[in-house]
Short mmCIF file of C-alpha atoms in Angstrom, two decimals:
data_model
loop_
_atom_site.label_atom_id
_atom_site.label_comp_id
_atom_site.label_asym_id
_atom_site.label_seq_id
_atom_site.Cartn_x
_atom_site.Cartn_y
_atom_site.Cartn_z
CA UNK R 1360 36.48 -11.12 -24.62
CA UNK R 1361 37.90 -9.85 -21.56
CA UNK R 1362 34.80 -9.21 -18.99
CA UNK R 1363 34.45 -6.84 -16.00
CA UNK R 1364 34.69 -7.70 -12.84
CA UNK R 1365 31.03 -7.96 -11.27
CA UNK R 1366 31.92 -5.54 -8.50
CA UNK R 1367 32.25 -2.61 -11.08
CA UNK R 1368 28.52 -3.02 -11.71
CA UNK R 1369 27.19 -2.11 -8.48
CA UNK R 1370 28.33 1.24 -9.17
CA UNK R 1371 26.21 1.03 -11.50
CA UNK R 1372 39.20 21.64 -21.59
CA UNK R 1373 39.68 22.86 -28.44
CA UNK R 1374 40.11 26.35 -26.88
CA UNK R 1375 37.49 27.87 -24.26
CA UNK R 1376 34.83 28.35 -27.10
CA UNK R 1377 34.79 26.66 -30.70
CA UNK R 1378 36.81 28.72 -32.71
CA UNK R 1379 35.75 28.68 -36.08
CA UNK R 1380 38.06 30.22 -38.21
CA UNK R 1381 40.71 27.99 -40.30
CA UNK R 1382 43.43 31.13 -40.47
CA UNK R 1383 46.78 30.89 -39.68
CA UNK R 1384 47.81 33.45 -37.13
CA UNK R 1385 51.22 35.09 -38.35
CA UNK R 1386 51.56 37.15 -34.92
CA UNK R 1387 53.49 34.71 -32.37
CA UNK R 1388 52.79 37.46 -29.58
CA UNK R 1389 49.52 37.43 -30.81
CA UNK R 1390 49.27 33.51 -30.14
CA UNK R 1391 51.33 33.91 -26.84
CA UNK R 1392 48.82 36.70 -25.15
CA UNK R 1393 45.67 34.63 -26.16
CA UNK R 1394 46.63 31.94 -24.69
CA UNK R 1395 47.32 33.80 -21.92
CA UNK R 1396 43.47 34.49 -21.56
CA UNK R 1397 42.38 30.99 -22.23
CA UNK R 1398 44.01 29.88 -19.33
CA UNK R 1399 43.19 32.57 -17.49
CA UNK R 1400 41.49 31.24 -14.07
CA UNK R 1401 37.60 31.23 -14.38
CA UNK R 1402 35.47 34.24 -13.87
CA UNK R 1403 33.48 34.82 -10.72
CA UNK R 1404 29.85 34.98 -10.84
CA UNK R 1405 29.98 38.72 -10.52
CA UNK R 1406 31.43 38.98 -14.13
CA UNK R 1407 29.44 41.44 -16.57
CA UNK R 1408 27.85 39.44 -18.68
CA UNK R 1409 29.05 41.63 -21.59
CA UNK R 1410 32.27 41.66 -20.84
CA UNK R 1411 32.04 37.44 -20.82
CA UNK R 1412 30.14 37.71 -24.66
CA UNK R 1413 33.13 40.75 -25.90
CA UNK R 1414 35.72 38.00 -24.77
CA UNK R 1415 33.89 35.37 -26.54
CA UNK R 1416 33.99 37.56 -29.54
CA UNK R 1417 37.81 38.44 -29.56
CA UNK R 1418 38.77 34.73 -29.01
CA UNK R 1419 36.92 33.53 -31.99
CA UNK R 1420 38.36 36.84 -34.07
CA UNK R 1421 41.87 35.01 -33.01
CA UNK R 1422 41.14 31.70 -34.92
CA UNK R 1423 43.42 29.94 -32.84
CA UNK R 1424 42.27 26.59 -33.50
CA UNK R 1425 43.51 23.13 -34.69
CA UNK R 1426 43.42 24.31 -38.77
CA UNK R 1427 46.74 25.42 -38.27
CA UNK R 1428 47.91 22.02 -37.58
CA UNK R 1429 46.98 18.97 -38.59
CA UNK R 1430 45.31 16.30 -36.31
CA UNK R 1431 48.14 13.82 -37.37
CA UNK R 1432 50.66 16.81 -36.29
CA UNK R 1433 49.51 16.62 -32.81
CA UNK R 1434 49.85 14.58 -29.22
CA UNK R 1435 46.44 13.60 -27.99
CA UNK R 1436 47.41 16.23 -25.41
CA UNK R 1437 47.89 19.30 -28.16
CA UNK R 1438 45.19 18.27 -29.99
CA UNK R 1439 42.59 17.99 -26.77
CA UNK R 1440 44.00 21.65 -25.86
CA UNK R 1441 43.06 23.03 -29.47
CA UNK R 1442 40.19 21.14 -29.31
CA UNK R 1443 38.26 21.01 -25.95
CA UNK R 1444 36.05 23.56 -24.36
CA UNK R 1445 36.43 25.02 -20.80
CA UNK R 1446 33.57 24.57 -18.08
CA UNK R 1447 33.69 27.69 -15.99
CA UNK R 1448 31.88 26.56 -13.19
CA UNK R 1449 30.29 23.34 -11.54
CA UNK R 1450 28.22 24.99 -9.28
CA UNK R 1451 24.74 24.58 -10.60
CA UNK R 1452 23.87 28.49 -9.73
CA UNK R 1453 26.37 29.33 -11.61
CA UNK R 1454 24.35 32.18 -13.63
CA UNK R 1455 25.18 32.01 -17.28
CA UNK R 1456 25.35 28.16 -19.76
CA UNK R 1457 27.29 29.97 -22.70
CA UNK R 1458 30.05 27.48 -21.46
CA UNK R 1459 27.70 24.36 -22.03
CA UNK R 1460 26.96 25.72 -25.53
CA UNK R 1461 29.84 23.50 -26.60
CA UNK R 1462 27.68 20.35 -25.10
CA UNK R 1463 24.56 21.56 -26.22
CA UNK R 1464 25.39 21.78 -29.94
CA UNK R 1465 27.20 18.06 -29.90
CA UNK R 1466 23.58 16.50 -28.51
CA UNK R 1467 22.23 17.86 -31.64
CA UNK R 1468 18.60 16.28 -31.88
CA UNK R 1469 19.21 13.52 -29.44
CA UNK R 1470 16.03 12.81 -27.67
CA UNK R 1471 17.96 10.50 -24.47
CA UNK R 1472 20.95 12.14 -23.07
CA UNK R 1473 22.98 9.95 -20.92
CA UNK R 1474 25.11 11.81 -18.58
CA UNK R 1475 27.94 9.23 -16.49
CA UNK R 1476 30.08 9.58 -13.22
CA UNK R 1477 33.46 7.81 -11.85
CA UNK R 1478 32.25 6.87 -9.07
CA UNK R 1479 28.88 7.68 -7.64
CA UNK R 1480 31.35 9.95 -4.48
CA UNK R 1481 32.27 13.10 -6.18
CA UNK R 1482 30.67 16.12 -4.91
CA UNK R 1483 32.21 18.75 -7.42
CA UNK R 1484 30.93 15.83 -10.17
CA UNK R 1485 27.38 15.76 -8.85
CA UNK R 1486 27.22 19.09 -8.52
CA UNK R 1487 28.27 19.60 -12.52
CA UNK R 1488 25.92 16.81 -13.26
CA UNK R 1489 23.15 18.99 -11.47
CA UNK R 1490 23.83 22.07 -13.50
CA UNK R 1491 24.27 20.01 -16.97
CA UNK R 1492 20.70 18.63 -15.95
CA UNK R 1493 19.20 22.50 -15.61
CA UNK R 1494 20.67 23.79 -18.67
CA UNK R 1495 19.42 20.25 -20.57
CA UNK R 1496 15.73 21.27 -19.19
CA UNK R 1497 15.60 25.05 -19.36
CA UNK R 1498 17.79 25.35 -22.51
CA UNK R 1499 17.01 22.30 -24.58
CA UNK R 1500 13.17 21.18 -24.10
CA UNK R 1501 14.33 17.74 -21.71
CA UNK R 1502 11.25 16.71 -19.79
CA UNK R 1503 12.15 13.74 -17.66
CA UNK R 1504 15.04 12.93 -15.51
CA UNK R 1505 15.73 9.01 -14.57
CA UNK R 1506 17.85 8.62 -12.06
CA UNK R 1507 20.03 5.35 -11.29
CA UNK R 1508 17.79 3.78 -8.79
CA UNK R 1509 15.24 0.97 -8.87
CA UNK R 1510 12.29 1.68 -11.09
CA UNK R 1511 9.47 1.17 -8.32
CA UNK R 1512 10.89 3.42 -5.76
CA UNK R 1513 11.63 6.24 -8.31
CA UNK R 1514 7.65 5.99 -9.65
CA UNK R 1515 6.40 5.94 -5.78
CA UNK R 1516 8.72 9.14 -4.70
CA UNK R 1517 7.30 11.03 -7.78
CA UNK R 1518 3.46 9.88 -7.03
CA UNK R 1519 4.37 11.16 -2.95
CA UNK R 1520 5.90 14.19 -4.51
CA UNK R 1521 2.56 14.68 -6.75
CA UNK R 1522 0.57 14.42 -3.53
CA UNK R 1523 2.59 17.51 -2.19
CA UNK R 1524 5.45 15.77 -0.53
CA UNK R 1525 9.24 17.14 -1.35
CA UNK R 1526 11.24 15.08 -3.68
CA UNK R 1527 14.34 15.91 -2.03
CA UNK R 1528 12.80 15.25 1.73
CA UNK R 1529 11.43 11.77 0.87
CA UNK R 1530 14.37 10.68 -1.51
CA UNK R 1531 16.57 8.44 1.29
CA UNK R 1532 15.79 4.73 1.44
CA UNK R 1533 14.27 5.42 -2.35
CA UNK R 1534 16.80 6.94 -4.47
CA UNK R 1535 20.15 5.70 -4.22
CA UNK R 1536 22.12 6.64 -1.13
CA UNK R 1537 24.98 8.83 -2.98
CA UNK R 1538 22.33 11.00 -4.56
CA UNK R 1539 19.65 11.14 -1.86
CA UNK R 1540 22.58 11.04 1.13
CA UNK R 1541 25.12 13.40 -0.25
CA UNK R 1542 24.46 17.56 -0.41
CA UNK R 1543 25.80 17.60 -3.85
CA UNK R 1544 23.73 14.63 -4.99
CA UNK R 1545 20.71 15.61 -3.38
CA UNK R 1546 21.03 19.50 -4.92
CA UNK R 1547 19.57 17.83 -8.75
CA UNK R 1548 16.83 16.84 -6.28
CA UNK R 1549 16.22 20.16 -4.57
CA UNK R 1550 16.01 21.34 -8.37
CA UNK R 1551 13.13 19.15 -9.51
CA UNK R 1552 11.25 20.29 -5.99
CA UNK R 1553 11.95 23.53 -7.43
CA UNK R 1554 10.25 23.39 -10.72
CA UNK R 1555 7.73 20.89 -9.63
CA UNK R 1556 5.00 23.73 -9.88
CA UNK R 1557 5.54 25.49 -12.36
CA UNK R 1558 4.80 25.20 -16.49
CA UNK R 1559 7.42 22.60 -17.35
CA UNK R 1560 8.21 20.63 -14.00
CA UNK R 1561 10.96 18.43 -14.48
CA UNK R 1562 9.60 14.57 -13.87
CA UNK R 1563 11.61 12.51 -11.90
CA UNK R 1564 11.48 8.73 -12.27
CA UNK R 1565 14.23 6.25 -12.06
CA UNK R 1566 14.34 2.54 -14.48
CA UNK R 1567 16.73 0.79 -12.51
CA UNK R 1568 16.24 -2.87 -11.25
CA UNK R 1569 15.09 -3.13 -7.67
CA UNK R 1570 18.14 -2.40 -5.18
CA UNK R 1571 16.82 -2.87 -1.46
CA UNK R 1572 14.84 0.33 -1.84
CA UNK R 1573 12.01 1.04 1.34
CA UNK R 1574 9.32 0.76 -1.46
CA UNK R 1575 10.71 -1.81 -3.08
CA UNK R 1576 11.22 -4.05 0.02
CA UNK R 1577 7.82 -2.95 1.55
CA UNK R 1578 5.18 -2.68 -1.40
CA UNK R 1579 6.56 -3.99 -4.78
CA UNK R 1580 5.43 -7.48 -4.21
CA UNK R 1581 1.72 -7.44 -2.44
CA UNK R 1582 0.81 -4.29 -5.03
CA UNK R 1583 1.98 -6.94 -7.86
CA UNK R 1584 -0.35 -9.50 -6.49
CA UNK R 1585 -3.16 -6.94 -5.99
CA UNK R 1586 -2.22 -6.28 -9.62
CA UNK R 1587 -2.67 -9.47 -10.62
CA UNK R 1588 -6.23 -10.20 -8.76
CA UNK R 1589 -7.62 -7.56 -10.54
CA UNK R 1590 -7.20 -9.00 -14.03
CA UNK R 1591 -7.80 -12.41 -12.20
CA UNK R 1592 -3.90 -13.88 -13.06
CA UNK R 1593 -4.06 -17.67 -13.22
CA UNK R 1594 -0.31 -17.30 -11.91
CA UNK R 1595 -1.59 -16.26 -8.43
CA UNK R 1596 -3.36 -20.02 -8.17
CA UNK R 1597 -0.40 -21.58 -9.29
CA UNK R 1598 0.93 -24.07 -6.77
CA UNK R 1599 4.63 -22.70 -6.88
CA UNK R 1600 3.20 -18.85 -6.37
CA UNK R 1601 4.28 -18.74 -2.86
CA UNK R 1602 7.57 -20.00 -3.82
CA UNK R 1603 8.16 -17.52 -6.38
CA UNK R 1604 7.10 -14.37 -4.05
CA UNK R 1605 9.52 -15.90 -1.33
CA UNK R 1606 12.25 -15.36 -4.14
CA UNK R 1607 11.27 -12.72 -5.29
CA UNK R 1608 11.30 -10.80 -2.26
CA UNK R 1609 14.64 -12.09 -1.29
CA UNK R 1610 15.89 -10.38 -4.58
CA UNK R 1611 14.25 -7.55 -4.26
CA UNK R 1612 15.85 -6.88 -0.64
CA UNK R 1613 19.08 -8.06 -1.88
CA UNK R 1614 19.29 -11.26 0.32
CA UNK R 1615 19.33 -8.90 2.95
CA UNK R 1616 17.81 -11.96 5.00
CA UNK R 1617 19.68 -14.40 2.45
CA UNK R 1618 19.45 -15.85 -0.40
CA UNK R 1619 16.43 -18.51 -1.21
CA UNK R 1620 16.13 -21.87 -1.31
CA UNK R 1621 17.06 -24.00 -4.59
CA UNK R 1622 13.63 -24.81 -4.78
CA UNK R 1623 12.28 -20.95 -4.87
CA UNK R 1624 14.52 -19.90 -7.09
CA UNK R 1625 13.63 -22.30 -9.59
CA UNK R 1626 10.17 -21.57 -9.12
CA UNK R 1627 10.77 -17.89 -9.83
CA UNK R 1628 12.94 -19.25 -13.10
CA UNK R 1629 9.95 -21.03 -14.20
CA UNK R 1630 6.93 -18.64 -13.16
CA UNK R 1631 8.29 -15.26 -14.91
CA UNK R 1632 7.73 -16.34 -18.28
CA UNK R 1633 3.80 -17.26 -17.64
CA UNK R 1634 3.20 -13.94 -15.80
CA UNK R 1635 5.40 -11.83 -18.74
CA UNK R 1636 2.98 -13.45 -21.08
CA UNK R 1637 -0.11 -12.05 -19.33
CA UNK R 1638 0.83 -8.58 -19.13
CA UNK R 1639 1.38 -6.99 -22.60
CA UNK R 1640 3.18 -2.87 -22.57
CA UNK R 1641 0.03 -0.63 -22.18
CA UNK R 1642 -0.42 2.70 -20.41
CA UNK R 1643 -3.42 2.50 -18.43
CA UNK R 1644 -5.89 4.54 -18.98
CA UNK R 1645 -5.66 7.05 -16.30
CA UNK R 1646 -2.71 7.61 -17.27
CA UNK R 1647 -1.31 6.03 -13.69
CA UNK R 1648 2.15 4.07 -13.66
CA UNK R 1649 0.91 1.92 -10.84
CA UNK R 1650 -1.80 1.31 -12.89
CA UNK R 1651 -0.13 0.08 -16.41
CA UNK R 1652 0.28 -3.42 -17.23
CA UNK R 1653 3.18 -2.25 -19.31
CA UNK R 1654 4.79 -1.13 -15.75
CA UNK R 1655 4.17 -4.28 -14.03
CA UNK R 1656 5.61 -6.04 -16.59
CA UNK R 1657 8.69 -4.15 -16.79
CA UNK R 1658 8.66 -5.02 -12.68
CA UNK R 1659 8.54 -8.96 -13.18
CA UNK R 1660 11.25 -8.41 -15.96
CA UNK R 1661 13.22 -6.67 -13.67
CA UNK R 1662 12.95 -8.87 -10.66
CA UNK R 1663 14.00 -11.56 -13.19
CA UNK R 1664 17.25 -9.83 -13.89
CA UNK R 1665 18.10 -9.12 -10.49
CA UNK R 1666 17.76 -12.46 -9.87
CA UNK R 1667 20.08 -13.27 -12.73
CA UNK R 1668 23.09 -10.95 -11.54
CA UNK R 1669 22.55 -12.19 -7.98
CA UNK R 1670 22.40 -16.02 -8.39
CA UNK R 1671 24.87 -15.34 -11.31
CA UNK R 1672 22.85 -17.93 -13.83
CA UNK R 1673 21.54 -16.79 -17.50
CA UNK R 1674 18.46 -16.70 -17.30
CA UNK R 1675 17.55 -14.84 -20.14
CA UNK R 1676 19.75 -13.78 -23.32
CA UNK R 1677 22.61 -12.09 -21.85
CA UNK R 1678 25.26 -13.39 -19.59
CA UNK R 1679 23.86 -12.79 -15.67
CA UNK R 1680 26.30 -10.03 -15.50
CA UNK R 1681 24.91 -7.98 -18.23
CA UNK R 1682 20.72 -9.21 -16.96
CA UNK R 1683 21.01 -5.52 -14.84
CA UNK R 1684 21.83 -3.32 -17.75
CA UNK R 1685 19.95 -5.02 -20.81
CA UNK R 1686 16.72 -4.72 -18.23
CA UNK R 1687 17.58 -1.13 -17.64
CA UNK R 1688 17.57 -0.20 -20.99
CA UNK R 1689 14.45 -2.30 -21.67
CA UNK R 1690 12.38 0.49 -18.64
CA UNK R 1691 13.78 3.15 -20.03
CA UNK R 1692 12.48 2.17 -23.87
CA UNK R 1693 9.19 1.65 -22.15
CA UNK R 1694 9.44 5.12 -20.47
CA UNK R 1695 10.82 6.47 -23.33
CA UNK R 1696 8.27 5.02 -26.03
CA UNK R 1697 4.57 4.21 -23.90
CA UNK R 1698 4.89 6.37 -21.05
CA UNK R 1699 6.61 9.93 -21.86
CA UNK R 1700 5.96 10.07 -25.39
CA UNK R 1701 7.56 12.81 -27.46
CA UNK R 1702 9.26 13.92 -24.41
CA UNK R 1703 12.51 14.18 -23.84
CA UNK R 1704 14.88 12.04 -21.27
CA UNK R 1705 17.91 12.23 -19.15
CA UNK R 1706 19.40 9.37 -17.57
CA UNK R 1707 21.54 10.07 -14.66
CA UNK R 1708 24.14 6.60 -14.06
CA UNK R 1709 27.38 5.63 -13.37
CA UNK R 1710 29.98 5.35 -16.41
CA UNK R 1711 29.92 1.96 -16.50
CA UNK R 1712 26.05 1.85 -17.34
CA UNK R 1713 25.83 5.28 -19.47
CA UNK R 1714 29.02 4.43 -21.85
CA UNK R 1715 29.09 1.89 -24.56
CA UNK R 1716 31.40 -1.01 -22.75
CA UNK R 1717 31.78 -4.53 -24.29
CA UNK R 1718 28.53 -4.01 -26.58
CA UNK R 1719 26.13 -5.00 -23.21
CA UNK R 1720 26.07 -2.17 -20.63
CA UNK R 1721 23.21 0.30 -21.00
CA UNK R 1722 24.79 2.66 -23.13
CA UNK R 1723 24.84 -0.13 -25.87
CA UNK R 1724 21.41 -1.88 -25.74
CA UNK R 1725 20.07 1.35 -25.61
CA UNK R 1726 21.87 2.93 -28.81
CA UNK R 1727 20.59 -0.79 -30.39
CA UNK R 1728 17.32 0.33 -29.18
CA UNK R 1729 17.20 3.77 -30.62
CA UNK R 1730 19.79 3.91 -32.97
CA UNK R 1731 22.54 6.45 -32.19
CA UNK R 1732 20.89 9.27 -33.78
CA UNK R 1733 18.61 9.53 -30.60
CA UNK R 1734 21.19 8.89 -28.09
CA UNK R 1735 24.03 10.95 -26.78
CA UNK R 1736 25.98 9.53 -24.04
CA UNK R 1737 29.00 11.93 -21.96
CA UNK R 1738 31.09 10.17 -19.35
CA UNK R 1739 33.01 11.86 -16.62
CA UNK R 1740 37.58 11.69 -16.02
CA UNK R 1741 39.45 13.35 -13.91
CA UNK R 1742 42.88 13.44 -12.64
CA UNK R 1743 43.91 13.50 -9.18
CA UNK R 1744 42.00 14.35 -5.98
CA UNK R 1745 39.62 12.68 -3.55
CA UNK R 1746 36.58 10.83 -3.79
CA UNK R 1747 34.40 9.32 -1.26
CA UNK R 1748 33.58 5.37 -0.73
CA UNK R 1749 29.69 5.84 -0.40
CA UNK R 1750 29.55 2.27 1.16
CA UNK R 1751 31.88 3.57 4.27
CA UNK R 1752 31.38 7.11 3.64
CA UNK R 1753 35.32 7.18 4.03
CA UNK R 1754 37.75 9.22 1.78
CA UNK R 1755 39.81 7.71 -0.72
CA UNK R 1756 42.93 9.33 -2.81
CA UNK R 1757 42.69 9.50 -6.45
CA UNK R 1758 46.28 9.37 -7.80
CA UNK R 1759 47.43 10.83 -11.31
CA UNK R 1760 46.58 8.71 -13.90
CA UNK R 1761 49.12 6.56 -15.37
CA UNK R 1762 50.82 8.16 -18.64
CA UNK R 1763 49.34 7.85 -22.33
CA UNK R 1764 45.52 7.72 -21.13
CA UNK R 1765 43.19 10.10 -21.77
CA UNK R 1766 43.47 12.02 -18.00
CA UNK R 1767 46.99 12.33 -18.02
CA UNK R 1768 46.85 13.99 -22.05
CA UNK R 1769 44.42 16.04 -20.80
CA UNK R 1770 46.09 17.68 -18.53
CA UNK R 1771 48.22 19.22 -20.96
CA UNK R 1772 45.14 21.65 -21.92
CA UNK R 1773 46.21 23.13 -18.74
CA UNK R 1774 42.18 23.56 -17.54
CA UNK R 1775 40.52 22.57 -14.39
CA UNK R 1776 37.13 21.83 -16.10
CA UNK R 1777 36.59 20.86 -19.86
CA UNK R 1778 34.27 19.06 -22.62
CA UNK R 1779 35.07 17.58 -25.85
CA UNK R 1780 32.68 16.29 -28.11
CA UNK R 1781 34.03 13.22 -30.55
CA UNK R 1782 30.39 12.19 -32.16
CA UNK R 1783 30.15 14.95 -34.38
CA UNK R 1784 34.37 15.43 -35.20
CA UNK R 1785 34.59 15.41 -38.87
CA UNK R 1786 38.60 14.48 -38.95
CA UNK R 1787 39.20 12.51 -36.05
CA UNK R 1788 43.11 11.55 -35.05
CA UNK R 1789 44.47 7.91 -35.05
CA UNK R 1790 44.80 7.64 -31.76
CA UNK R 1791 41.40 8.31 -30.88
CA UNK R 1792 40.27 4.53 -31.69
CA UNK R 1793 42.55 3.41 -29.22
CA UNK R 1794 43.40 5.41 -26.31
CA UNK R 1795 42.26 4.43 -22.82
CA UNK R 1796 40.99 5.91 -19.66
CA UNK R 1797 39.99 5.50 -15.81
CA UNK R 1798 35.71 5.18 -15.98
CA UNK R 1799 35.37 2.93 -13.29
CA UNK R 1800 36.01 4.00 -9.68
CA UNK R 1801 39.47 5.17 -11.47
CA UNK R 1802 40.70 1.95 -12.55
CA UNK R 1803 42.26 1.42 -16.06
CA UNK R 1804 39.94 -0.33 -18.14
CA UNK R 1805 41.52 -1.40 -21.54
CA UNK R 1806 38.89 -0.20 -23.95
CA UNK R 1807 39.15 2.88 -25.74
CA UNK R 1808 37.37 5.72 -24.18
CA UNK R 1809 36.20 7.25 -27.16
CA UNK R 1810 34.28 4.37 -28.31
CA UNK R 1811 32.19 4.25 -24.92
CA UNK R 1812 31.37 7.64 -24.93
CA UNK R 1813 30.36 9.92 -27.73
CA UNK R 1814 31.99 12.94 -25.31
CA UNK R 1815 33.63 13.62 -21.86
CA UNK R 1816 33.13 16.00 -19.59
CA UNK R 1817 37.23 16.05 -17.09
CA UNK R 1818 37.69 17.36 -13.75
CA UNK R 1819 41.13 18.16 -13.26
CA UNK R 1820 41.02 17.57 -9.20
CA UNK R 1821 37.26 15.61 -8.26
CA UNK R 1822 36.35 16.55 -4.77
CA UNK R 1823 34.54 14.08 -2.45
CA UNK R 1824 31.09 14.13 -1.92
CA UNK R 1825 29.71 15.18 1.39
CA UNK R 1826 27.49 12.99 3.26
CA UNK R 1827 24.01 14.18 4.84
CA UNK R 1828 21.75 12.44 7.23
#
């Protein structure tokens, strides 16, 4: 098995509407003039809404759609054009989601949506991201959002945030740069200030390991230990303790002071197990993150994997460079099944961790997890355009895709914003098991797209994202 690269982990248009009808249409000009309209350019926000639903109507009457062809008959690009679904809009006030019907149907009853990006510096991506997260709260019952970003921080923005403080205000140094840093990333945050007070808020929390985050550098550690004294932990009298906190906290800041010694590291190899075995998966209760062994447990565990990626050694199961993602999905089962019960999640990533790559990136352990009748996971391609390094805040081209993967097809729907679902295709085409794409910061990755994802959102030209203080 071919693996990734390490670096790519640290980032972390059918018709316009499903037709329906199987007829044949005998009228060429008939077939020439519809096609006309769906490719016409996409409607301002001042549209009548009637006039958008009469349109709707008269496209399906035309039953142009793939019946009259088989898949077999077909290029990937024909059959994505008679296939795919045009996004009118990425801006999140956009005022109608008749266009994310097309989505909304293919999650079905999927109770964890995971919802992917290129790579984390596209504004006009973020900002579709942002309006797929609205319609996925207002429109289909989702409760909780979990944004890429270490677990700790998230839970101690959303306890600030429940103590009055804005969301979107105290998100830099705790949410991940390109979302908290960026006005398109930061707009999904401005949303959950917005419904924070009213009948169903939309709960933010995040289930990533710890990343150098202010609350992870500054509190994770002494509130574990003030965990563990309350419940009188034998591992606090252990001899190697302060060894394993010195470790620990070098992880957690991401050897931003270096790494640590031989000696500390082992100790935290040989502590975690002991302290795991004290803390079992409960919700406290008050009801109180901070205050659940279950979360403090998932907090060792995750320091644990850090550690694994960063001193690249196994520690547990996995190979170190899958430690990050098998974690990940191991918070977000505990969120999922002890924490938010019966509610419903979203879980904002990167491609790489929300698509099913190599059977051990999120996407995977957490369709083993769940089983994929829970989970729906849509990834993010585009085709040419710019995109911003977040690390340098420079811009970088994105140049066409090469020919015969899944960008460059697409572009023969002739739209500048589309979805396909594959999950729920009843005939799907050859090709599909094999054709490739650009997930990862645009890079080819030679594994077929359609197996990683069960759909894809494309943006024809991705913008890049623009940096805030």
């Amino acid at each position: 098995m071919n693996l990734p690269p390490v670096s790519l982990f640290r980032f972390g248009l059918r018709s316009i509407w499903k037709h329906k009808s199987q007829a044949r249409q005998s009228n060429s000009a008939a077939k020439k003039n519809a096609k006309r309209i769906i490719q016409a350019p996409p409607f301002s926000q001042d549209t009548d809404m009637d006039f958008r639903k009469t349109l709707y109507v008269v496209l399906m009457a035309l039953g142009l759609n793939a019946g009259a062809r088989s898949a077999s008959d077909m290029t990937p690009g024909q059959w994505l054009e008679a296939h795919n679904t045009q996004i009118i809009s990425s801006s999140p006030n956009y005022p109608d989601y008749a266009d994310l019907g097309a989505f909304g149907k293919a999650i079905g009853d999927a109770r964890i949506v995971l919802i992917g990006e290129q790579s984390h510096g596209e504004g006009n991506v973020f900002e579709l991201k942002n309006r797929i997260v609205q319609y996925l709260h207002k429109k289909k019952g989702f409760d909780v959002l979990l944004i890429e970003s270490g677990m700790f921080d998230g839970t101690a923005l959303w306890n600030y945030a429940q103590a009055g403080g804005k969301v979107a205000e105290l998100a830099p140094d705790r949410i991940f740069y390109m979302y908290s840093r960026t006005r398109e990333g930061r707009g999904v945050l401005e949303y959950v200030d917005s419904q924070r007070t009213g009948k169903r808020p939309l709960i933010l929390t995040s289930y990533d390991t710890p990343h150098a985050g202010l609350e992870s550098v500054n509190n994770l550690l002494p509130s574990l230990q003030a965990f563990l004294a309350l419940r009188h932990s034998p591992a606090l009298a252990d001899p190697r303790w302060n060894a394993f906190v010195r470790a620990a906290q070098a992880v957690v800041a991401d050897n931003f002071n270096g790494p640590p010694s031989d000696a500390d590291k082992q100790a935290l190899i040989d502590l975690t197990p002991s302290v795991l075995a004290e803390l079992d998966d409960s919700v406290a209760a008050s009801g109180r993150m901070f205050e659940s062994p279950g979360f403090w447990r998932a907090q060792v565990a995750s320091i644990r994997a850090a550690a694994s990626e960063q001193w690249q050694i196994s520690i547990g199961n996995v190979p170190y460079w899958a430690a990050r993602d098998q974690q990940a999905a191991e918070n977000v089962a505990w969120l999922a099944e002890k924490f938010y019960t019966g509610k419903k999640l979203i879980v904002w990533a990167h491609n790489f961790h929300a698509g099913k790559f190599w059977g051990m990136t999120l996407g995977d352990f957490v369709v083993q997890h769940f089983g994929p009748e829970q989970i729906y996971s849509a990834g993010f391609v585009g085709y040419s355009g710019q995109m911003r390094d977040m690390d340098n805040t420079t811009v970088l081209d994105v140049p066409p895709p090469k020919a015969g993967l899944i960008e460059a097809e697409w572009r023969v729907a002739g739209l500048p914003m589309a979805f396909i679902d594959f999950k729920q295709q009843k005939k799907k085409p050859d090709w599909m098991s094999s054709i490739a794409a650009r997930p990862f910061n645009y890079q080819d990755v030679d594994w077929p797209i359609f197996n990683a994802f069960d759909g894809l959102f494309y943006i024809d030209q991705p913008v890049p994202a623009t940096p805030v203080p």
